[in-house]
Amino acid sequence: MALGERGGWDKSESRYCGVETDFNDDMPHLLSFNLSSGGFDFVVASLMDPNYRPSLMEKDIGGGSHVLPFAGSDLVLSPSQWSSHVVGKISSWIDLDSEDEILRTDSETTLKQEISWASHLSLQACLLPSPKGASCANYARCVNQILQSLNNMQLWLRIPLVKNDDDTTDFIPSGDSWELWNSFRLLCEHHSQLSVALDVLSSLPSANSLGRWLGEPVRAAIIHTDSFLTNARGYPCLSRRHQKLITGFLNHSIQVVISGKLNHGVPSVSLDSALDHTGTNVESSQRHSLRPYLDYIAYLYQRMDPLPEQERFELSYRDFLQSPLQPLMDNLEAQTYETFEKDSVKYIQYQRAIGNALVDRVPDEEASSLTTVLMVVGAGRGPLVRASLQAAEETGRKLKIYAVEKNPNAVVTLHVCCKLCNYASVANIMCPKSGRGHLHIGILSLVRLEGWEKTVTIVSCDMRCWDAPEKADILVSELLGSFGDNELSPECLDGAQRFLKQDGISIPSSYTSFIQPVTASKLHNDVKSHKDVVHFETAYVVKVHSVARLAPCEPVFTFTHPNFSTKKSNQRYKKLRFEIPSDTGSAMVHGFAGYFDAMLYKDVHLGIEPSTATPNMFSWFAIFFPLRTPVCIRPGSPLEVHFWRCCGSTKVWYEWCVASPNPSPVHNSNGRSYWVGL
Amino acid sequence: MALGERGGWDKSESRYCGVETDFNDDMPHLLSFNLSSGGFDFVVASLMDPNYRPSLMEKDIGGGSHVLPFAGSDLVLSPSQWSSHVVGKISSWIDLDSEDEILRTDSETTLKQEISWASHLSLQACLLPSPKGASCANYARCVNQILQSLNNMQLWLRIPLVKNDDDTTDFIPSGDSWELWNSFRLLCEHHSQLSVALDVLSSLPSANSLGRWLGEPVRAAIIHTDSFLTNARGYPCLSRRHQKLITGFLNHSIQVVISGKLNHGVPSVSLDSALDHTGTNVESSQRHSLRPYLDYIAYLYQRMDPLPEQERFELSYRDFLQSPLQPLMDNLEAQTYETFEKDSVKYIQYQRAIGNALVDRVPDEEASSLTTVLMVVGAGRGPLVRASLQAAEETGRKLKIYAVEKNPNAVVTLHVCCKLCNYASVANIMCPKSGRGHLHIGILSLVRLEGWEKTVTIVSCDMRCWDAPEKADILVSELLGSFGDNELSPECLDGAQRFLKQDGISIPSSYTSFIQPVTASKLHNDVKSHKDVVHFETAYVVKVHSVARLAPCEPVFTFTHPNFSTKKSNQRYKKLRFEIPSDTGSAMVHGFAGYFDAMLYKDVHLGIEPSTATPNMFSWFAIFFPLRTPVCIRPGSPLEVHFWRCCGSTKVWYEWCVASPNPSPVHNSNGRSYWVGL
């Protein structure tokens, strides 16, 4: 029946809630009890009698064939019931790293039998018991063998959510259960069907330590009834920290599973009324004792803030790798312009910056006499022209605008058809770099529509080779990529700077890229699925969601405009150091999330660096630089990273590497895998 | 002229000795002085005027084209002179990791210009200056770019042979120059054209620390004249530790280069006579001041022990990867039998073991009445039959031998043609597994030749399905691979055990495999050159030579025969821990060298485990288990390794992984890459 409705957000996996049950060989009854009367969506149920041991069976029957003590035959439920409502719980007694060889062998046999049975039933997932000790190599070896030929079933490795800061627990290495998970998944080589089910207990590790899990493939959170508190009315509830954790999980498509026994003296009358609203006709003897816990989780789910419209729009982009745009080599499509032009926040910032620059440049007393020459380079379909005109209007300054755009398709929209004052000049410009595309006419000219004929000259040309008729006071551009300079804004503006006056203003005046190390197992696996080095040496535009940000951002490359220095170069080299907070514990770095911040003019900035991001702007997702081999970092051992921006005659590219704690190969040498064409 | 002759060993690269020179723009003179009169084989010479700086040039000439100040044009020497006699020495002032951006940029420009020039001259190698500080990422990034498109020139990174045990040197991380090399080569991803030239200084690190370098791609040892001592007669000589190091280098094809100034007051008369023996007519003014050092190195070279014949024979196998034999699936070729049969040491051990077993089994007083039934399984072309007969002769015991061999081609040699007492029985045996091959008759029957007709019955059958007419007292086999059980001796002997008496003896009675972690950059690169995972998950037979053995061997799997237990399994699992000596420093583990030791009978053993290896036996090289990603280990952090022997219905395979310090993937899951067929 699911947890209910959350505003604008009802498609997530996390709206389904499960319950962990004991072994019961009457599976149909188990299901009807927990689903129909309990209100749960699925059960996490043992498939095999917990008393079964292969070594005892052989002794009993003498090697003859025998029926394994599974919970019912495959016929007791329909195939869709099996696959939708049952997660197989692998026998919890198994211990493949025991010193006892018979137990080890029995465990391996049983594990393989149960998984094989679960595959036969087409279950969506099996829950693997937590490794029993600090060592898990044999368990991981066996699971890894199973994963090599598994159908599309997921294996959820159960991991207790434990991190003790004192290193005294010998049950888990350094008292941190993340380490156990990390060893296991490294041994299984980040297999995409291996994921985590976290056991949420009554005490929780630090927030930094919990944050790591958001970058890991956590599929389920198993909440034990004894982690619940009791509220004044006798109902179960969770501590504030638990609530925050669970809503964080629900927000990351992690399903909740309730486990344990009724621990709370829920008043019986209330219990009745709580059940009533489901509308099912249930005998009170069948009332499910764990229902109050489910109700509480549903309450948390429904109480979550509804997703803002923009977030809903971007849901399908979450953690989805896109190749960065190559706007210089390729022409953008109308759809792309359409999307970008909707980002009103961005243009408001530009308008503010232009307005401030106009006021600084032209004193009030000269406002009516002085005309400022403003050039928009990369004008696209005109939004920055409009922002400039609005800034002029707002500040009462006079403007003459040149709108330079290399994409001939965009220019069609910029001017149109016939009635343009400057039609001839546009047609005559022959630009070696622009290459005239297929002109199509569809959208009414902004120029005509908005009455720009007097002030705006449209130039269909690559700014790097335009021969401007006069010099500009203000050069306005928006050529920024997610990583600032990655769409070659520096190279374009270097080319345009020729027609900026010596004391002219560039908007933006500077921009800086930033990176931070992240855990991002989903992104890592998506890159890995291509099975080549090229994809590991490519930066991707991605709306990062299921990632753990392990340390604050550090600045990488800065470009300032205009730059009249004679020996300028757009090559850059930066060495960075990141230190993760000491209470995080160790963590896995799958790569780096990259961002930018741009100073448009003086204090007017615009950017996506998380700590200073411009709110409600959606033109840019982050960029992701993967690492071929993920690097494990430990508190106190800083991560040293090097980034290069390299320039050749036909392309610009990044190289990157980790130098410490363990050096990685230099990624993308000579731009062999990923580059941006000039 | 080379260092001279070493007994049976004159093809090594290391017989050529070079000299490091200053910049000289008269390259022909430099060459004639050092080669013709100096006696050196090559010079390590600066290619470019050390005063050149690109940033100064541009200022002088204003960006126009100019001739770079190289040492002579490409025409001053013939192409073969350039490539045979000159190693390019890259300007030592370059520092790509300087804080000074101009120096960094100048360094990158110069490095690329010089390498480009050296490539144009087809030099075999260039010597790269040692990184100036602890950080080398930018230097490595630039060299890595160069390596991506280099012709077949080698780049020798100069590394001082320094390791201070106190961690106070900040010039080199933790005072260990190996760390610098390790970072550099990891950043360059173990590129096969990047190697090391070690600067040998007057003080030397510990023997364990030096030992690491034997597994690294060291191409040259640059010995500084001030590392030499002066002997009683005023000549330069080396300390015992230096001598040992240098002869070790010479034994590993590492070339010596002499560097520095004359530091020793060599008597002038002796100097004359020393020069005389070259037979060249040299004016005394041109006498090369470093000649006494060359003479000393030549003396060391000539004084080295001549290589034993067997080592000479095996020279071409050194560090050469071979796929292990599959004697069960494939039939061995005559050449292989021929080789193995020459290993007299092996058969002497078997003869001793069989003799001891015969004496234990039959008291002297029953020697003439009791006949021992001995079966040789896997008899091949008969060497173990001969050893058995000789043991019987030696001990005066009576034998009846069954020689079982599945390879029909080998059987042809075992019996022959017509005069065999047991011809009929051979022909009649139909064995489903043996598959009758193409019988060819060539070699005279051992049976007839050696008069075995009365005592030996030859059975052409796979021992796993032979129906023996009686039971054996002694079962003799030699089915061992380099890793003991890797040619499936356990499975074969399990099959043969049916026809061994309950109190019968198996020779061998047990065998154990061993592994040790090794640095083996050559093997790693050879595996890597296949660019797939399969080769990294395959074990290779290899005569390991250029490897560093980082820790003593540990036992892995043991098999004991006969094994009458009812629940026996040939699956095995072993967890191993290795700790490297604290004075080694850190080291890179590229994989594991594997060996075996077999107890034949009581105290008679036979094996290749280095600490107990049977001398002068050549039937087995070591086995090498690679690691997909080499693991760096540090003293005090033990290396934890897991090995599995897995058995399926048609194959047997190993899986292996590192669990600590950092877990690796489990290699060869399900035997996907490498297995031995049953």
mmCIF file of N, CA and C in Angstrom, chain B residues 313-374:
data_model
loop_
_atom_site.group_PDB
_atom_site.id
_atom_site.type_symbol
_atom_site.label_atom_id
_atom_site.label_comp_id
_atom_site.label_asym_id
_atom_site.label_seq_id
_atom_site.Cartn_x
_atom_site.Cartn_y
_atom_site.Cartn_z
ATOM 1 N N PHE B 313 72.134 -22.370 -20.229
ATOM 2 C CA PHE B 313 71.071 -22.970 -21.015
ATOM 3 C C PHE B 313 69.738 -22.245 -20.767
ATOM 4 N N GLU B 314 69.575 -21.801 -19.525
ATOM 5 C CA GLU B 314 68.285 -21.206 -19.154
ATOM 6 C C GLU B 314 68.240 -19.688 -19.317
ATOM 7 N N LEU B 315 69.354 -19.113 -19.798
ATOM 8 C CA LEU B 315 69.413 -17.648 -19.917
ATOM 9 C C LEU B 315 68.224 -17.067 -20.663
ATOM 10 N N SER B 316 67.875 -17.710 -21.754
ATOM 11 C CA SER B 316 66.819 -17.138 -22.594
ATOM 12 C C SER B 316 65.439 -17.299 -21.958
ATOM 13 N N TYR B 317 65.355 -18.106 -20.896
ATOM 14 C CA TYR B 317 64.071 -18.263 -20.206
ATOM 15 C C TYR B 317 63.876 -17.258 -19.077
ATOM 16 N N ARG B 318 64.949 -16.538 -18.742
ATOM 17 C CA ARG B 318 64.856 -15.622 -17.602
ATOM 18 C C ARG B 318 63.718 -14.614 -17.779
ATOM 19 N N ASP B 319 62.861 -14.564 -16.793
ATOM 20 C CA ASP B 319 61.780 -13.580 -16.758
ATOM 21 C C ASP B 319 60.886 -13.642 -17.992
ATOM 22 N N PHE B 320 60.802 -14.816 -18.572
ATOM 23 C CA PHE B 320 59.962 -15.015 -19.748
ATOM 24 C C PHE B 320 58.732 -15.814 -19.331
ATOM 25 N N LEU B 321 57.545 -15.243 -19.576
ATOM 26 C CA LEU B 321 56.313 -15.874 -19.106
ATOM 27 C C LEU B 321 55.907 -17.032 -20.002
ATOM 28 N N GLN B 322 55.640 -18.193 -19.408
ATOM 29 C CA GLN B 322 55.139 -19.331 -20.163
ATOM 30 C C GLN B 322 53.815 -19.770 -19.557
ATOM 31 N N SER B 323 52.905 -20.235 -20.405
ATOM 32 C CA SER B 323 51.683 -20.813 -19.859
ATOM 33 C C SER B 323 52.031 -22.159 -19.246
ATOM 34 N N PRO B 324 51.431 -22.463 -18.092
ATOM 35 C CA PRO B 324 51.743 -23.752 -17.471
ATOM 36 C C PRO B 324 51.271 -24.903 -18.364
ATOM 37 N N LEU B 325 51.937 -26.049 -18.232
ATOM 38 C CA LEU B 325 51.533 -27.248 -18.976
ATOM 39 C C LEU B 325 50.158 -27.707 -18.526
ATOM 40 N N GLN B 326 49.451 -28.328 -19.416
ATOM 41 C CA GLN B 326 48.173 -28.977 -19.096
ATOM 42 C C GLN B 326 48.340 -30.451 -19.440
ATOM 43 N N PRO B 327 49.202 -31.183 -18.713
ATOM 44 C CA PRO B 327 49.552 -32.536 -19.142
ATOM 45 C C PRO B 327 48.365 -33.493 -19.114
ATOM 46 N N LEU B 328 47.306 -33.112 -18.377
ATOM 47 C CA LEU B 328 46.174 -34.015 -18.286
ATOM 48 C C LEU B 328 45.301 -33.868 -19.533
ATOM 49 N N MET B 329 45.117 -32.605 -19.962
ATOM 50 C CA MET B 329 44.298 -32.368 -21.151
ATOM 51 C C MET B 329 45.088 -32.584 -22.430
ATOM 52 N N ASP B 330 46.321 -32.109 -22.436
ATOM 53 C CA ASP B 330 47.134 -32.189 -23.646
ATOM 54 C C ASP B 330 48.166 -33.288 -23.432
ATOM 55 N N ASN B 331 48.644 -33.852 -24.525
ATOM 56 C CA ASN B 331 49.746 -34.785 -24.401
ATOM 57 C C ASN B 331 51.064 -34.049 -24.567
ATOM 58 N N LEU B 332 52.018 -34.394 -23.724
ATOM 59 C CA LEU B 332 53.317 -33.744 -23.819
ATOM 60 C C LEU B 332 54.010 -34.157 -25.117
ATOM 61 N N GLU B 333 54.881 -33.270 -25.581
ATOM 62 C CA GLU B 333 55.633 -33.589 -26.787
ATOM 63 C C GLU B 333 56.955 -34.267 -26.425
ATOM 64 N N ALA B 334 57.504 -34.946 -27.420
ATOM 65 C CA ALA B 334 58.754 -35.688 -27.203
ATOM 66 C C ALA B 334 59.840 -34.772 -26.641
ATOM 67 N N GLN B 335 59.900 -33.551 -27.165
ATOM 68 C CA GLN B 335 60.923 -32.612 -26.721
ATOM 69 C C GLN B 335 60.815 -32.357 -25.223
ATOM 70 N N THR B 336 59.566 -32.277 -24.747
ATOM 71 C CA THR B 336 59.340 -32.016 -23.334
ATOM 72 C C THR B 336 59.817 -33.198 -22.501
ATOM 73 N N TYR B 337 59.466 -34.406 -22.935
ATOM 74 C CA TYR B 337 59.967 -35.593 -22.229
ATOM 75 C C TYR B 337 61.490 -35.588 -22.216
ATOM 76 N N GLU B 338 62.050 -35.305 -23.382
ATOM 77 C CA GLU B 338 63.510 -35.309 -23.549
ATOM 78 C C GLU B 338 64.156 -34.402 -22.494
ATOM 79 N N THR B 339 63.599 -33.203 -22.371
ATOM 80 C CA THR B 339 64.142 -32.239 -21.425
ATOM 81 C C THR B 339 64.024 -32.755 -19.998
ATOM 82 N N PHE B 340 62.826 -33.182 -19.647
ATOM 83 C CA PHE B 340 62.613 -33.607 -18.274
ATOM 84 C C PHE B 340 63.474 -34.814 -17.911
ATOM 85 N N GLU B 341 63.642 -35.712 -18.859
ATOM 86 C CA GLU B 341 64.398 -36.936 -18.558
ATOM 87 C C GLU B 341 65.861 -36.668 -18.287
ATOM 88 N N LYS B 342 66.345 -35.502 -18.751
ATOM 89 C CA LYS B 342 67.757 -35.164 -18.526
ATOM 90 C C LYS B 342 68.025 -34.743 -17.088
ATOM 91 N N ASP B 343 66.956 -34.537 -16.331
ATOM 92 C CA ASP B 343 67.132 -33.991 -14.988
ATOM 93 C C ASP B 343 67.523 -35.117 -14.031
ATOM 94 N N SER B 344 68.804 -35.512 -14.083
ATOM 95 C CA SER B 344 69.229 -36.706 -13.349
ATOM 96 C C SER B 344 69.034 -36.550 -11.844
ATOM 97 N N VAL B 345 69.174 -35.344 -11.343
ATOM 98 C CA VAL B 345 69.043 -35.140 -9.893
ATOM 99 C C VAL B 345 67.666 -35.604 -9.430
ATOM 100 N N LYS B 346 66.661 -35.249 -10.211
ATOM 101 C CA LYS B 346 65.298 -35.623 -9.845
ATOM 102 C C LYS B 346 65.180 -37.142 -9.712
ATOM 103 N N TYR B 347 65.711 -37.891 -10.688
ATOM 104 C CA TYR B 347 65.543 -39.340 -10.677
ATOM 105 C C TYR B 347 66.392 -40.008 -9.615
ATOM 106 N N ILE B 348 67.509 -39.361 -9.272
ATOM 107 C CA ILE B 348 68.314 -39.897 -8.169
ATOM 108 C C ILE B 348 67.517 -39.808 -6.861
ATOM 109 N N GLN B 349 66.804 -38.686 -6.669
ATOM 110 C CA GLN B 349 65.979 -38.555 -5.465
ATOM 111 C C GLN B 349 64.881 -39.616 -5.453
ATOM 112 N N TYR B 350 64.236 -39.820 -6.584
ATOM 113 C CA TYR B 350 63.193 -40.841 -6.652
ATOM 114 C C TYR B 350 63.771 -42.222 -6.355
ATOM 115 N N GLN B 351 64.944 -42.494 -6.915
ATOM 116 C CA GLN B 351 65.566 -43.803 -6.708
ATOM 117 C C GLN B 351 65.868 -44.035 -5.226
ATOM 118 N N ARG B 352 66.347 -42.961 -4.555
ATOM 119 C CA ARG B 352 66.620 -43.069 -3.120
ATOM 120 C C ARG B 352 65.331 -43.347 -2.354
ATOM 121 N N ALA B 353 64.283 -42.579 -2.710
ATOM 122 C CA ALA B 353 63.011 -42.747 -2.001
ATOM 123 C C ALA B 353 62.465 -44.154 -2.207
ATOM 124 N N ILE B 354 62.502 -44.629 -3.436
ATOM 125 C CA ILE B 354 61.964 -45.971 -3.738
ATOM 126 C C ILE B 354 62.790 -47.039 -3.022
ATOM 127 N N GLY B 355 64.108 -46.859 -3.040
ATOM 128 C CA GLY B 355 64.986 -47.811 -2.359
ATOM 129 C C GLY B 355 64.662 -47.899 -0.876
ATOM 130 N N ASN B 356 64.521 -46.714 -0.231
ATOM 131 C CA ASN B 356 64.195 -46.707 1.195
ATOM 132 C C ASN B 356 62.858 -47.391 1.455
ATOM 133 N N ALA B 357 61.891 -47.109 0.582
ATOM 134 C CA ALA B 357 60.568 -47.717 0.765
ATOM 135 C C ALA B 357 60.640 -49.230 0.603
ATOM 136 N N LEU B 358 61.407 -49.684 -0.349
ATOM 137 C CA LEU B 358 61.545 -51.139 -0.581
ATOM 138 C C LEU B 358 62.161 -51.817 0.625
ATOM 139 N N VAL B 359 63.196 -51.198 1.182
ATOM 140 C CA VAL B 359 63.875 -51.780 2.346
ATOM 141 C C VAL B 359 62.939 -51.812 3.560
ATOM 142 N N ASP B 360 62.156 -50.705 3.729
ATOM 143 C CA ASP B 360 61.206 -50.679 4.839
ATOM 144 C C ASP B 360 60.122 -51.753 4.668
ATOM 145 N N ARG B 361 59.760 -51.988 3.452
ATOM 146 C CA ARG B 361 58.620 -52.858 3.183
ATOM 147 C C ARG B 361 59.018 -54.348 3.227
ATOM 148 N N VAL B 362 60.219 -54.629 2.766
ATOM 149 C CA VAL B 362 60.674 -56.033 2.677
ATOM 150 C C VAL B 362 61.944 -56.207 3.505
ATOM 151 N N PRO B 363 61.858 -56.949 4.619
ATOM 152 C CA PRO B 363 63.065 -57.178 5.435
ATOM 153 C C PRO B 363 64.112 -57.938 4.627
ATOM 154 N N ASP B 364 65.360 -57.743 4.994
ATOM 155 C CA ASP B 364 66.462 -58.398 4.274
ATOM 156 C C ASP B 364 66.214 -59.886 4.089
ATOM 157 N N GLU B 365 65.694 -60.528 5.184
ATOM 158 C CA GLU B 365 65.537 -61.977 5.127
ATOM 159 C C GLU B 365 64.490 -62.416 4.114
ATOM 160 N N GLU B 366 63.595 -61.510 3.729
ATOM 161 C CA GLU B 366 62.571 -61.901 2.750
ATOM 162 C C GLU B 366 62.858 -61.342 1.358
ATOM 163 N N ALA B 367 64.037 -60.727 1.207
ATOM 164 C CA ALA B 367 64.353 -60.022 -0.032
ATOM 165 C C ALA B 367 64.223 -60.920 -1.254
ATOM 166 N N SER B 368 64.617 -62.177 -1.105
ATOM 167 C CA SER B 368 64.608 -63.030 -2.296
ATOM 168 C C SER B 368 63.266 -63.715 -2.529
ATOM 169 N N SER B 369 62.415 -63.718 -1.479
ATOM 170 C CA SER B 369 61.139 -64.415 -1.655
ATOM 171 C C SER B 369 59.981 -63.477 -1.982
ATOM 172 N N LEU B 370 59.971 -62.294 -1.367
ATOM 173 C CA LEU B 370 58.841 -61.365 -1.556
ATOM 174 C C LEU B 370 59.024 -60.505 -2.794
ATOM 175 N N THR B 371 57.983 -60.412 -3.601
ATOM 176 C CA THR B 371 58.014 -59.494 -4.746
ATOM 177 C C THR B 371 57.116 -58.307 -4.449
ATOM 178 N N THR B 372 57.661 -57.143 -4.559
ATOM 179 C CA THR B 372 56.891 -55.921 -4.322
ATOM 180 C C THR B 372 56.230 -55.498 -5.630
ATOM 181 N N VAL B 373 54.938 -55.212 -5.530
ATOM 182 C CA VAL B 373 54.234 -54.695 -6.713
ATOM 183 C C VAL B 373 54.315 -53.174 -6.698
ATOM 184 N N LEU B 374 54.935 -52.616 -7.713
ATOM 185 C CA LEU B 374 55.126 -51.174 -7.799
ATOM 186 C C LEU B 374 54.461 -50.665 -9.075
#
